[in-house]
Coordinates of C-alpha atoms and ligand atoms in Angstrom, one line a residue:
M13 CA 171.9 -223.0 -83.4
N14 CA 169.6 -220.8 -81.4
L15 CA 171.1 -221.9 -78.1
Y16 CA 168.7 -220.0 -75.9
K17 CA 165.7 -221.6 -77.7
Y18 CA 167.1 -225.0 -77.7
V19 CA 167.9 -225.0 -74.0
S20 CA 164.6 -223.3 -73.1
N21 CA 162.5 -225.8 -75.1
A22 CA 164.3 -228.7 -73.6
I23 CA 163.8 -227.5 -70.1
N24 CA 160.1 -226.7 -70.7
E25 CA 159.6 -230.2 -72.0
K26 CA 161.4 -231.8 -69.2
L27 CA 159.5 -229.9 -66.5
G28 CA 156.2 -230.0 -68.3
T29 CA 155.7 -226.2 -68.0
K30 CA 157.0 -223.0 -69.6
V31 CA 159.8 -221.6 -67.5
N32 CA 161.5 -218.3 -67.6
L33 CA 165.1 -218.7 -68.7
E34 CA 167.7 -215.9 -68.2
V35 CA 171.2 -215.3 -69.3
P36 CA 172.9 -214.0 -66.1
R37 CA 175.2 -211.1 -66.3
N38 CA 177.7 -212.9 -64.0
R39 CA 178.5 -216.2 -65.7
E40 CA 180.5 -217.5 -62.8
F41 CA 177.7 -219.7 -61.5
G42 CA 175.8 -220.6 -64.6
D43 CA 175.3 -220.0 -68.3
F44 CA 171.6 -219.8 -67.8
S45 CA 169.4 -219.3 -64.7
T46 CA 165.7 -219.8 -64.0
N47 CA 163.3 -218.8 -61.4
A48 CA 161.1 -221.8 -62.3
A49 CA 161.1 -223.3 -58.8
M50 CA 160.0 -220.0 -57.3
V51 CA 157.2 -219.6 -59.7
M52 CA 156.0 -223.2 -59.4
A53 CA 156.3 -223.3 -55.6
K54 CA 153.2 -221.2 -55.2
S55 CA 150.8 -223.5 -56.9
A56 CA 152.6 -226.6 -55.5
G57 CA 152.4 -225.2 -52.0
K58 CA 156.0 -225.9 -51.4
N59 CA 159.1 -224.1 -50.3
P60 CA 161.0 -222.8 -53.4
R61 CA 164.4 -224.2 -52.3
E62 CA 162.8 -227.6 -51.6
L63 CA 161.1 -227.7 -55.0
A64 CA 164.4 -226.6 -56.7
G65 CA 166.0 -229.6 -55.0
E66 CA 163.4 -231.8 -56.7
I67 CA 163.9 -230.2 -60.1
L68 CA 167.7 -230.5 -60.1
P69 CA 167.9 -234.3 -60.8
K70 CA 165.5 -233.8 -63.7
L71 CA 167.6 -231.1 -65.3
A72 CA 170.7 -233.3 -64.8
E73 CA 169.2 -235.8 -67.2
L74 CA 169.4 -233.3 -70.1
D75 CA 172.2 -233.9 -72.5
F76 CA 173.6 -230.4 -72.3
V77 CA 173.6 -229.9 -68.6
A78 CA 177.0 -230.2 -66.8
D79 CA 175.8 -229.0 -63.5
A80 CA 172.7 -227.5 -61.9
T81 CA 172.8 -225.7 -58.6
I82 CA 170.5 -223.8 -56.3
A83 CA 171.2 -220.2 -55.4
G84 CA 169.5 -217.7 -53.0
P85 CA 165.8 -218.1 -52.4
G86 CA 165.4 -220.8 -55.1
F87 CA 167.1 -219.7 -58.3
I88 CA 168.5 -222.6 -60.4
N89 CA 171.8 -222.0 -62.2
I90 CA 172.6 -224.2 -65.1
K91 CA 176.1 -224.8 -66.5
L92 CA 176.4 -226.2 -70.0
R93 CA 178.7 -229.1 -71.0
D94 CA 181.8 -228.1 -72.9
D95 CA 181.4 -230.8 -75.5
F96 CA 177.8 -229.6 -76.1
I97 CA 179.0 -226.0 -76.5
W98 CA 181.7 -227.0 -78.8
N99 CA 179.5 -229.0 -81.1
A100 CA 176.9 -226.3 -81.2
A101 CA 179.3 -223.5 -81.9
T102 CA 181.1 -225.3 -84.7
Q103 CA 177.9 -225.5 -86.7
P104 CA 177.1 -222.5 -88.8
Q105 CA 174.8 -220.0 -87.2
I106 CA 171.8 -219.6 -89.5
P107 CA 168.8 -217.8 -88.0
K108 CA 165.7 -218.5 -90.0
S109 CA 162.1 -217.4 -89.5
D110 CA 159.4 -220.1 -89.1
A111 CA 156.9 -217.8 -90.8
P112 CA 158.6 -215.9 -93.7
M113 CA 156.7 -212.8 -94.8
T114 CA 156.8 -210.4 -97.7
I115 CA 157.6 -206.9 -96.3
D116 CA 157.7 -203.5 -97.9
L117 CA 160.2 -201.3 -96.2
D118 CA 159.9 -197.5 -96.7
Y119 CA 163.1 -195.7 -95.7
G120 CA 165.7 -193.3 -97.1
A121 CA 162.9 -191.4 -98.8
Y122 CA 165.2 -188.6 -100.0
N123 CA 163.9 -185.4 -101.6
V124 CA 164.8 -184.1 -105.0
A125 CA 167.0 -181.1 -105.1
K126 CA 167.2 -180.8 -101.3
N127 CA 170.3 -181.5 -99.2
L128 CA 169.9 -184.6 -97.1
H129 CA 169.2 -183.6 -93.5
I130 CA 170.5 -185.3 -90.4
G131 CA 167.2 -187.3 -90.1
H132 CA 167.9 -189.0 -93.4
L133 CA 170.9 -190.6 -91.6
R134 CA 168.8 -192.5 -89.2
T135 CA 166.1 -193.6 -91.7
S136 CA 168.9 -194.9 -94.0
I137 CA 171.0 -196.6 -91.4
V138 CA 168.2 -198.2 -89.3
G139 CA 166.1 -199.0 -92.4
D140 CA 169.0 -200.7 -94.1
T141 CA 170.0 -202.7 -91.1
F142 CA 166.5 -203.8 -90.5
N143 CA 166.3 -204.9 -94.2
R144 CA 169.4 -206.9 -93.8
I145 CA 168.1 -208.6 -90.6
A146 CA 164.8 -209.5 -92.3
K147 CA 166.6 -210.9 -95.4
L148 CA 168.9 -213.0 -93.2
L149 CA 165.8 -214.5 -91.5
G150 CA 164.4 -215.4 -94.9
H151 CA 161.8 -212.7 -95.3
K152 CA 161.2 -211.3 -98.8
T153 CA 161.8 -207.6 -98.5
Y154 CA 161.3 -204.7 -101.0
S155 CA 163.0 -201.5 -100.1
W156 CA 161.2 -198.3 -101.3
N157 CA 163.0 -195.0 -101.5
H158 CA 159.8 -193.0 -101.5
I159 CA 161.4 -189.9 -103.1
G160 CA 159.9 -186.5 -102.5
D161 CA 159.7 -185.6 -106.2
W162 CA 156.2 -184.3 -106.7
G163 CA 155.2 -181.6 -104.2
K164 CA 155.6 -178.0 -103.6
P165 CA 159.5 -178.0 -103.6
M166 CA 159.4 -179.0 -107.3
A167 CA 157.3 -176.0 -108.1
L168 CA 159.4 -173.6 -106.0
I169 CA 162.5 -174.8 -107.9
I170 CA 160.9 -174.3 -111.2
A171 CA 159.7 -170.9 -110.2
W172 CA 163.2 -170.0 -109.0
I173 CA 164.9 -171.1 -112.2
E174 CA 162.3 -169.0 -114.0
R175 CA 163.4 -166.1 -111.9
L176 CA 167.0 -166.7 -112.7
H177 CA 166.5 -167.4 -116.4
P178 CA 163.2 -166.0 -117.6
E179 CA 164.4 -166.3 -121.2
L180 CA 164.3 -170.1 -121.2
P181 CA 161.5 -171.7 -123.2
Y182 CA 160.3 -174.1 -120.5
F183 CA 157.8 -171.6 -119.0
S184 CA 155.7 -171.2 -122.1
D185 CA 152.4 -173.0 -122.2
N186 CA 153.1 -174.4 -125.7
F187 CA 156.6 -175.7 -125.1
D188 CA 157.5 -178.4 -127.6
P189 CA 159.4 -181.2 -125.8
N190 CA 161.5 -181.7 -129.0
T191 CA 162.9 -178.2 -128.8
P192 CA 166.7 -178.4 -128.1
V193 CA 167.5 -176.2 -125.2
D194 CA 171.0 -175.1 -124.5
F195 CA 170.8 -175.0 -120.7
E196 CA 172.6 -177.0 -118.0
I197 CA 172.0 -176.9 -114.3
D198 CA 175.1 -176.7 -112.2
P199 CA 174.8 -179.7 -109.7
T200 CA 176.6 -177.8 -106.9
E201 CA 174.1 -175.0 -107.2
L202 CA 171.0 -177.1 -107.5
N203 CA 170.5 -177.7 -103.8
T204 CA 170.6 -174.0 -103.1
Y205 CA 167.5 -173.3 -105.2
Y206 CA 164.9 -174.7 -102.9
P207 CA 166.1 -172.9 -99.7
A208 CA 166.4 -169.7 -101.6
A209 CA 163.0 -170.0 -103.3
S210 CA 161.3 -171.0 -100.1
A211 CA 162.8 -168.1 -98.2
F212 CA 161.8 -165.7 -101.0
A213 CA 158.3 -167.1 -101.1
K214 CA 157.8 -166.2 -97.5
E215 CA 158.5 -162.6 -98.2
N216 CA 156.8 -162.4 -101.6
A217 CA 153.1 -163.3 -101.9
D218 CA 153.1 -163.1 -105.7
F219 CA 156.0 -165.5 -106.0
Q220 CA 154.3 -167.8 -103.5
S221 CA 151.0 -167.9 -105.4
H222 CA 152.8 -168.2 -108.7
A223 CA 154.6 -171.3 -107.3
Q224 CA 151.3 -172.8 -106.2
E225 CA 150.0 -172.3 -109.7
I226 CA 153.1 -173.9 -111.1
K227 CA 152.5 -176.9 -108.8
A228 CA 149.0 -177.5 -110.0
R229 CA 150.0 -177.1 -113.7
F230 CA 153.1 -179.2 -113.3
Q231 CA 151.0 -182.0 -111.8
D232 CA 148.6 -181.6 -114.7
G233 CA 151.3 -182.3 -117.2
H234 CA 152.7 -178.9 -118.3
M235 CA 155.3 -180.0 -120.9
G236 CA 157.8 -177.2 -120.2
Y237 CA 157.8 -177.6 -116.5
F238 CA 158.2 -181.3 -116.9
A239 CA 161.1 -181.0 -119.2
L240 CA 162.9 -178.7 -116.7
Y241 CA 162.0 -181.0 -113.9
E242 CA 163.5 -184.0 -115.7
K243 CA 166.7 -182.1 -115.9
F244 CA 167.1 -181.5 -112.2
L245 CA 165.6 -184.9 -111.3
K246 CA 168.4 -186.6 -113.1
I247 CA 171.1 -184.7 -111.3
S248 CA 169.4 -185.3 -108.0
L249 CA 169.0 -189.0 -108.5
E250 CA 172.7 -189.2 -109.2
M251 CA 173.4 -187.4 -106.0
M252 CA 171.2 -189.8 -104.1
N253 CA 173.1 -192.7 -105.6
E254 CA 176.3 -191.2 -104.3
T255 CA 174.7 -191.0 -100.8
V256 CA 173.7 -194.7 -100.9
K257 CA 177.3 -195.6 -101.9
R258 CA 178.8 -193.3 -99.3
L259 CA 176.6 -194.8 -96.5
N260 CA 177.2 -198.3 -97.8
I261 CA 173.6 -199.2 -97.7
L262 CA 172.0 -201.8 -100.0
P263 CA 170.7 -200.3 -103.3
F264 CA 167.0 -199.7 -103.1
D265 CA 164.7 -202.1 -104.9
Y266 CA 162.6 -199.1 -105.9
D267 CA 163.7 -195.5 -106.3
L268 CA 160.1 -194.6 -106.8
G269 CA 158.3 -191.9 -104.8
E270 CA 155.5 -189.5 -104.9
R271 CA 155.5 -189.0 -108.7
N272 CA 155.2 -192.7 -109.3
A273 CA 152.5 -192.9 -106.7
A274 CA 150.5 -190.1 -108.3
K275 CA 149.8 -192.4 -111.3
Y276 CA 147.6 -194.4 -109.0
L277 CA 145.6 -191.5 -107.7
P278 CA 142.7 -191.9 -110.1
A279 CA 142.3 -195.5 -109.2
V280 CA 142.3 -194.7 -105.5
E281 CA 140.0 -191.8 -105.9
K282 CA 137.5 -194.1 -107.6
I283 CA 137.6 -196.4 -104.6
L284 CA 137.3 -193.5 -102.1
R285 CA 134.4 -191.9 -104.0
S286 CA 132.5 -195.2 -104.4
Q287 CA 132.5 -195.4 -100.6
N288 CA 131.8 -191.7 -100.1
L289 CA 135.0 -191.2 -98.1
I290 CA 135.9 -187.9 -99.7
T291 CA 134.3 -184.8 -98.3
E292 CA 134.9 -181.1 -98.7
S293 CA 136.4 -179.0 -96.1
D294 CA 137.4 -175.3 -96.6
G295 CA 137.7 -175.8 -100.3
A296 CA 140.0 -178.9 -99.9
Q297 CA 139.0 -182.5 -100.4
V298 CA 139.5 -184.6 -97.3
I299 CA 139.1 -188.0 -95.8
V300 CA 137.7 -187.9 -92.3
V301 CA 139.7 -190.3 -90.2
K302 CA 138.6 -189.3 -86.8
R303 CA 137.0 -191.9 -84.6
D304 CA 134.6 -191.4 -81.7
D305 CA 137.0 -192.9 -79.1
D306 CA 139.9 -190.6 -80.1
N307 CA 141.4 -188.8 -77.2
K308 CA 143.8 -186.8 -79.2
P309 CA 143.2 -184.4 -82.1
M310 CA 142.8 -186.3 -85.4
P311 CA 142.6 -183.9 -88.3
P312 CA 141.2 -185.0 -91.6
Y313 CA 143.5 -186.6 -94.2
M314 CA 144.1 -184.2 -97.1
W315 CA 143.1 -185.6 -100.4
T316 CA 143.7 -182.5 -102.5
D317 CA 144.6 -179.0 -101.3
S318 CA 142.4 -176.0 -101.9
R319 CA 143.9 -175.6 -105.4
G320 CA 143.1 -179.1 -106.3
A321 CA 146.7 -180.2 -106.2
D322 CA 148.0 -183.6 -105.0
T323 CA 149.4 -183.7 -101.5
Y324 CA 151.9 -185.7 -99.4
D325 CA 148.9 -187.4 -98.0
S326 CA 147.2 -188.4 -101.2
T327 CA 150.4 -189.7 -102.8
D328 CA 151.2 -191.7 -99.7
L329 CA 147.9 -193.4 -99.9
A330 CA 148.3 -194.0 -103.6
A331 CA 151.8 -195.4 -102.9
V332 CA 150.2 -198.0 -100.6
Y333 CA 147.8 -198.9 -103.3
C334 CA 150.7 -199.3 -105.7
R335 CA 152.7 -201.5 -103.4
K336 CA 149.7 -203.7 -102.6
N337 CA 149.4 -204.2 -106.4
V338 CA 153.1 -204.6 -107.2
D339 CA 154.5 -206.5 -104.2
N340 CA 151.4 -207.6 -102.3
P341 CA 153.2 -207.4 -99.0
D342 CA 152.1 -208.8 -95.7
K343 CA 153.4 -205.7 -93.9
I344 CA 154.5 -202.2 -94.8
I345 CA 156.9 -200.6 -92.4
Y346 CA 157.9 -196.9 -92.6
F347 CA 161.1 -195.5 -91.0
T348 CA 160.8 -191.7 -90.5
D349 CA 161.1 -189.0 -87.9
L350 CA 158.9 -189.6 -84.9
R351 CA 157.2 -186.3 -85.7
Q352 CA 155.5 -187.8 -88.7
G353 CA 153.6 -190.1 -86.4
L354 CA 150.3 -188.4 -86.9
H355 CA 150.6 -188.4 -90.6
F356 CA 151.1 -192.2 -90.6
E357 CA 148.3 -192.8 -88.1
Q358 CA 146.0 -190.9 -90.6
L359 CA 147.4 -192.8 -93.6
F360 CA 146.9 -196.2 -91.9
R361 CA 143.3 -195.3 -91.0
A362 CA 142.5 -194.0 -94.5
A363 CA 144.0 -197.1 -96.1
D364 CA 142.1 -199.4 -93.7
M365 CA 138.7 -197.5 -94.1
S366 CA 139.0 -197.8 -97.9
G367 CA 139.9 -201.4 -97.8
I368 CA 143.2 -200.8 -99.5
F369 CA 145.5 -202.2 -96.8
K370 CA 144.7 -203.3 -93.3
Y371 CA 145.6 -201.0 -90.4
E372 CA 147.2 -203.8 -88.4
N373 CA 149.6 -204.6 -91.2
F374 CA 151.2 -201.2 -91.1
E375 CA 154.0 -200.1 -88.9
H376 CA 155.7 -196.8 -88.4
I377 CA 159.1 -196.8 -86.7
G378 CA 159.6 -193.2 -85.7
Y379 CA 163.1 -192.2 -84.7
G380 CA 164.2 -189.5 -82.4
T381 CA 166.5 -186.5 -82.9
I382 CA 170.2 -186.4 -83.2
N383 CA 171.4 -183.7 -80.8
G384 CA 174.6 -181.9 -80.1
R385 CA 176.3 -181.8 -76.7
D386 CA 174.1 -179.0 -75.7
G387 CA 171.0 -181.3 -76.1
K388 CA 169.7 -179.3 -79.0
P389 CA 169.5 -180.6 -82.6
F390 CA 173.1 -181.0 -83.8
K391 CA 174.4 -178.0 -85.7
T392 CA 177.5 -177.4 -87.8
R393 CA 180.3 -175.2 -86.4
D394 CA 178.9 -172.1 -88.0
G395 CA 175.6 -172.7 -86.3
N396 CA 173.6 -174.0 -89.3
A397 CA 171.3 -177.1 -89.1
A398 CA 173.7 -180.0 -90.0
G399 CA 173.1 -182.0 -93.1
L400 CA 174.0 -185.7 -93.5
D401 CA 177.3 -184.8 -95.2
D402 CA 178.3 -182.5 -92.4
I403 CA 178.0 -185.3 -89.9
I404 CA 180.1 -187.7 -92.0
D405 CA 182.7 -184.9 -92.7
A406 CA 182.9 -184.1 -89.0
V407 CA 183.6 -187.7 -88.1
N408 CA 186.1 -188.1 -90.9
D409 CA 188.0 -185.1 -89.5
A410 CA 187.9 -186.6 -86.0
V411 CA 189.2 -190.0 -87.3
N412 CA 192.0 -188.3 -89.2
Q413 CA 192.9 -186.4 -86.1
R414 CA 193.2 -189.5 -84.0
V415 CA 195.1 -191.4 -86.7
I416 CA 197.6 -188.5 -86.9
E417 CA 198.0 -188.4 -83.1
S418 CA 198.6 -192.1 -82.9
G419 CA 201.3 -191.9 -85.5
K420 CA 199.5 -194.6 -87.6
N421 CA 199.6 -194.5 -91.4
L422 CA 196.2 -195.4 -92.8
D423 CA 195.0 -194.8 -96.3
S424 CA 191.9 -192.8 -97.1
D425 CA 189.7 -195.9 -97.8
T426 CA 190.5 -197.1 -94.3
I427 CA 189.8 -193.8 -92.7
N428 CA 186.5 -193.6 -94.5
A429 CA 185.6 -197.1 -93.4
I430 CA 186.4 -196.2 -89.8
A431 CA 184.5 -192.9 -90.0
L432 CA 181.5 -194.6 -91.5
A433 CA 181.6 -197.3 -88.8
A434 CA 181.7 -194.6 -86.1
V435 CA 178.6 -192.8 -87.5
K436 CA 176.6 -195.9 -88.2
F437 CA 177.4 -197.9 -85.1
N438 CA 176.6 -194.9 -82.9
D439 CA 173.3 -194.5 -84.6
L440 CA 172.4 -198.1 -84.3
L441 CA 173.5 -198.4 -80.7
H442 CA 170.6 -196.2 -79.5
D443 CA 167.0 -197.2 -79.2
V444 CA 165.6 -195.9 -82.5
R445 CA 162.8 -194.1 -80.8
S446 CA 165.0 -192.0 -78.5
D447 CA 167.0 -188.9 -79.1
Y448 CA 170.8 -189.2 -78.8
I449 CA 173.7 -187.0 -78.4
F450 CA 176.2 -187.0 -81.3
D451 CA 179.8 -186.1 -80.4
P452 CA 182.2 -186.7 -83.2
S453 CA 185.1 -187.1 -80.8
A454 CA 183.4 -189.7 -78.6
V455 CA 182.1 -191.8 -81.5
T456 CA 185.5 -192.2 -83.0
S457 CA 187.2 -193.4 -79.9
F458 CA 189.0 -196.8 -80.4
E459 CA 187.7 -198.0 -77.1
G460 CA 184.2 -198.4 -75.6
R461 CA 180.9 -198.8 -77.4
T462 CA 182.1 -197.4 -80.7
G463 CA 182.3 -198.5 -84.4
P464 CA 186.1 -198.2 -84.4
Y465 CA 186.4 -200.6 -81.5
I466 CA 184.2 -203.1 -83.3
L467 CA 186.2 -202.9 -86.5
Y468 CA 189.5 -203.0 -84.5
T469 CA 188.4 -206.3 -82.9
A470 CA 187.5 -207.8 -86.3
V471 CA 190.8 -206.6 -87.8
R472 CA 192.7 -208.2 -84.9
L473 CA 190.9 -211.5 -85.4
N474 CA 191.5 -211.4 -89.1
S475 CA 195.2 -210.7 -88.6
V476 CA 195.7 -213.6 -86.2
L477 CA 193.9 -215.9 -88.6
K478 CA 195.9 -214.6 -91.5
R479 CA 199.2 -215.1 -89.7
A480 CA 198.1 -218.7 -88.8
G481 CA 197.2 -219.6 -92.3
D482 CA 194.8 -222.6 -92.7
V483 CA 192.5 -223.2 -89.8
P484 CA 191.6 -226.9 -89.8
N485 CA 188.8 -228.3 -87.7
A486 CA 190.0 -229.0 -84.2
S487 CA 188.4 -229.8 -80.9
R488 CA 189.1 -228.1 -77.6
I489 CA 187.7 -229.7 -74.6
P490 CA 187.6 -228.9 -71.7
L491 CA 187.2 -225.2 -72.4
S492 CA 188.6 -222.5 -70.2
T493 CA 186.2 -219.9 -68.9
D494 CA 187.1 -217.3 -71.5
E495 CA 186.9 -219.8 -74.3
R496 CA 183.5 -221.1 -73.3
N497 CA 182.2 -217.6 -72.6
L498 CA 183.2 -216.5 -76.1
L499 CA 181.6 -219.5 -77.7
I500 CA 178.4 -219.0 -75.7
G501 CA 178.4 -215.4 -76.9
V502 CA 178.7 -216.7 -80.5
L503 CA 175.7 -219.0 -79.8
D504 CA 173.6 -216.0 -78.8
F505 CA 173.7 -214.6 -82.3
E506 CA 170.5 -216.3 -83.5
R507 CA 168.5 -215.3 -80.5
I508 CA 169.6 -211.7 -81.0
V509 CA 168.8 -211.6 -84.7
H510 CA 165.3 -213.0 -84.1
S511 CA 164.8 -210.6 -81.2
A512 CA 166.0 -207.6 -83.2
F513 CA 163.6 -208.4 -85.9
E514 CA 160.6 -209.1 -83.7
N515 CA 161.1 -206.1 -81.5
R516 CA 162.1 -203.8 -84.5
A517 CA 165.1 -203.1 -82.3
T518 CA 168.3 -202.7 -84.4
D519 CA 170.1 -201.5 -81.3
L520 CA 170.2 -205.2 -80.2
I521 CA 172.6 -205.9 -83.0
A522 CA 174.9 -203.1 -82.2
N523 CA 175.0 -204.0 -78.5
Y524 CA 175.5 -207.7 -79.4
A525 CA 178.5 -206.7 -81.6
Y526 CA 180.0 -204.9 -78.6
D527 CA 179.4 -207.8 -76.2
L528 CA 180.9 -210.2 -78.7
C529 CA 184.0 -207.9 -79.0
Q530 CA 184.4 -207.7 -75.3
L531 CA 184.3 -211.5 -75.0
T532 CA 186.7 -211.8 -77.9
N533 CA 189.2 -209.4 -76.4
T534 CA 189.1 -211.0 -73.0
F535 CA 189.7 -214.4 -74.8
Y536 CA 192.5 -212.8 -76.8
H537 CA 194.1 -211.4 -73.8
N538 CA 193.9 -214.5 -71.5
C539 CA 194.3 -217.2 -74.1
P540 CA 197.5 -216.9 -76.1
I541 CA 197.3 -218.4 -79.5
L542 CA 200.4 -218.0 -81.7
R543 CA 202.9 -217.6 -78.9
D544 CA 205.8 -220.1 -79.1
D545 CA 205.1 -221.8 -75.8
V546 CA 201.5 -222.7 -76.6
P547 CA 201.2 -226.5 -77.2
S548 CA 200.0 -227.2 -80.8
D549 CA 196.7 -228.9 -79.8
I550 CA 195.7 -225.9 -77.7
R551 CA 196.7 -223.5 -80.4
A552 CA 194.6 -225.4 -83.0
G553 CA 191.6 -225.3 -80.7
R554 CA 192.0 -221.6 -80.0
L555 CA 192.5 -220.8 -83.6
H556 CA 189.2 -222.6 -84.3
I557 CA 187.5 -220.5 -81.6
A558 CA 189.0 -217.4 -83.1
K559 CA 187.7 -218.3 -86.5
I560 CA 184.2 -219.0 -85.2
A561 CA 184.2 -215.7 -83.4
R562 CA 185.4 -213.9 -86.4
D563 CA 182.8 -215.4 -88.7
T564 CA 180.0 -214.4 -86.4
L565 CA 181.4 -210.9 -85.7
A566 CA 181.8 -210.4 -89.5
Q567 CA 178.2 -211.4 -90.0
T568 CA 177.1 -209.0 -87.3
I569 CA 179.2 -206.2 -88.8
D570 CA 177.6 -207.0 -92.2
L571 CA 174.1 -206.6 -90.7
M572 CA 175.2 -203.0 -89.8
G573 CA 176.5 -202.4 -93.2
L574 CA 180.1 -201.6 -92.0
K575 CA 183.2 -202.6 -93.9
I576 CA 186.2 -204.3 -92.1
P577 CA 189.4 -202.6 -93.2
S578 CA 192.5 -204.8 -93.8
E579 CA 194.5 -203.0 -91.2
M580 CA 193.9 -200.4 -88.5
Ligands
LIG603 N1 160.5 -187.5 -98.1 C1 160.1 -187.4 -96.7 C2 161.1 -186.6 -95.9 O1 162.2 -186.4 -96.3 C3 159.9 -188.7 -96.0 C4 159.0 -189.7 -96.7 C5 158.7 -190.9 -95.9 N2 157.9 -191.9 -96.6 C6 156.7 -191.8 -96.9 N3 156.1 -192.8 -97.5 N4 155.9 -190.8 -96.5 O2 160.8 -186.2 -94.8

């Protein structure tokens, strides 16, 4: 049950007006509080405390109210009945949206033959958790891994391989695709080609212009280039799959990116031309997306570059057209670095102007930067820009270190699960849009707002429940403070899931997990369960509470894509 909504609706109905209901930090005086009397006093021309006194008896009539009291200048505190809490908490928590939508989610979006950078961590983790939240609420989602597999990097890699192996037949204009070629790319070397080629191109104008030529011919269907491309594409896709597994994110519904989108370019171009939306600018074909009321620079959207080649812009618009035709979504949401904000603003305008997809049904969730302790983008120990694997490796080392120090003996699967939880939880904990500081040692602490703490709490609950064996239904009334606080915490799950979805705020889930763990550990500490001196009815009730807490915590952990180890 969505406890907050239930209580709030019932109070609104009783008082005949919409009141503001809050969950106070300090639960001592009430489970909920409202400033309704203070708000209503103005129009009623009454003193707020006096009005509150008139409201109390009405609230007392509600079936879930144990006690309602006045505090301060006219706040009303409401305490819930224990039996009401018990009955609500023993029902399954199933948040469901009243208005299910079809949503295309664009995240991950890895690049062929390029190491994943640190930003790919955030798009993957936040996008995946958002996807899980939406699914839980009953929305139909399609996740698109919009792979960078069509642009200039492809050409640079082809040009680089040509430099290394000029004797290969791929570079000839009349390459026959049936020719058997005895050439294999070394997967460990592949991701070094692009950085090498791009550095070389900066120094060497001929190479640069050759690569540009390759790009145009490759996109025009040059057989040899294409055959070579398919070779490294295959290796790259396998590496991406490994990443998806390593991050424990859901498999993408579509691993289709720029190249797939390029198929739709002619259809989109037809639409654009029929509305005269394509104009020429400095030899390039562009769509002017600027509006009169713009107060910031709004450059034109690039349809083709000056060599007539497809662009990141054009394939992104074509991808929208494709998705509209394939999934017909109500919304398309992109998760990328904040710095792509302008690109998406242009894309949304271009799509809207051409009638392909409405501006208001797009969203761009731009995330901030992951910084090191010095406040600058996180670097590896040798001072290079860190990749996604560097982050996970650093955290794995930190977990290993802690485990050795604590004298525990944990297998490598457990260590990996803890390290992954440390990385993902820390990422989810922060407001997506803000930068955060990444400190491998802090995120692996077993205490505080960390992934290991969350897992540790779940492992603890699992172990109590395992030792207890079967947990039959029991009832436990009256509830002690720690018991009721934990159950009310459980009953906040649905509100949080709805709110995380509506506000596109995955951090609410991580913070909720932490709050639930705090409540759990306080309960665990103050309410012995399996100790010999605990009477059997109390034990049965507490076990039931532990089970309810575990189920909700496990569901929350699942939304974050973390795995609970069997021991810690
Ligand atoms: N591949 C791009 C990158 O790594 C992100 C693509 C995001 N999605 C999109 N439809 N443009 O930065």
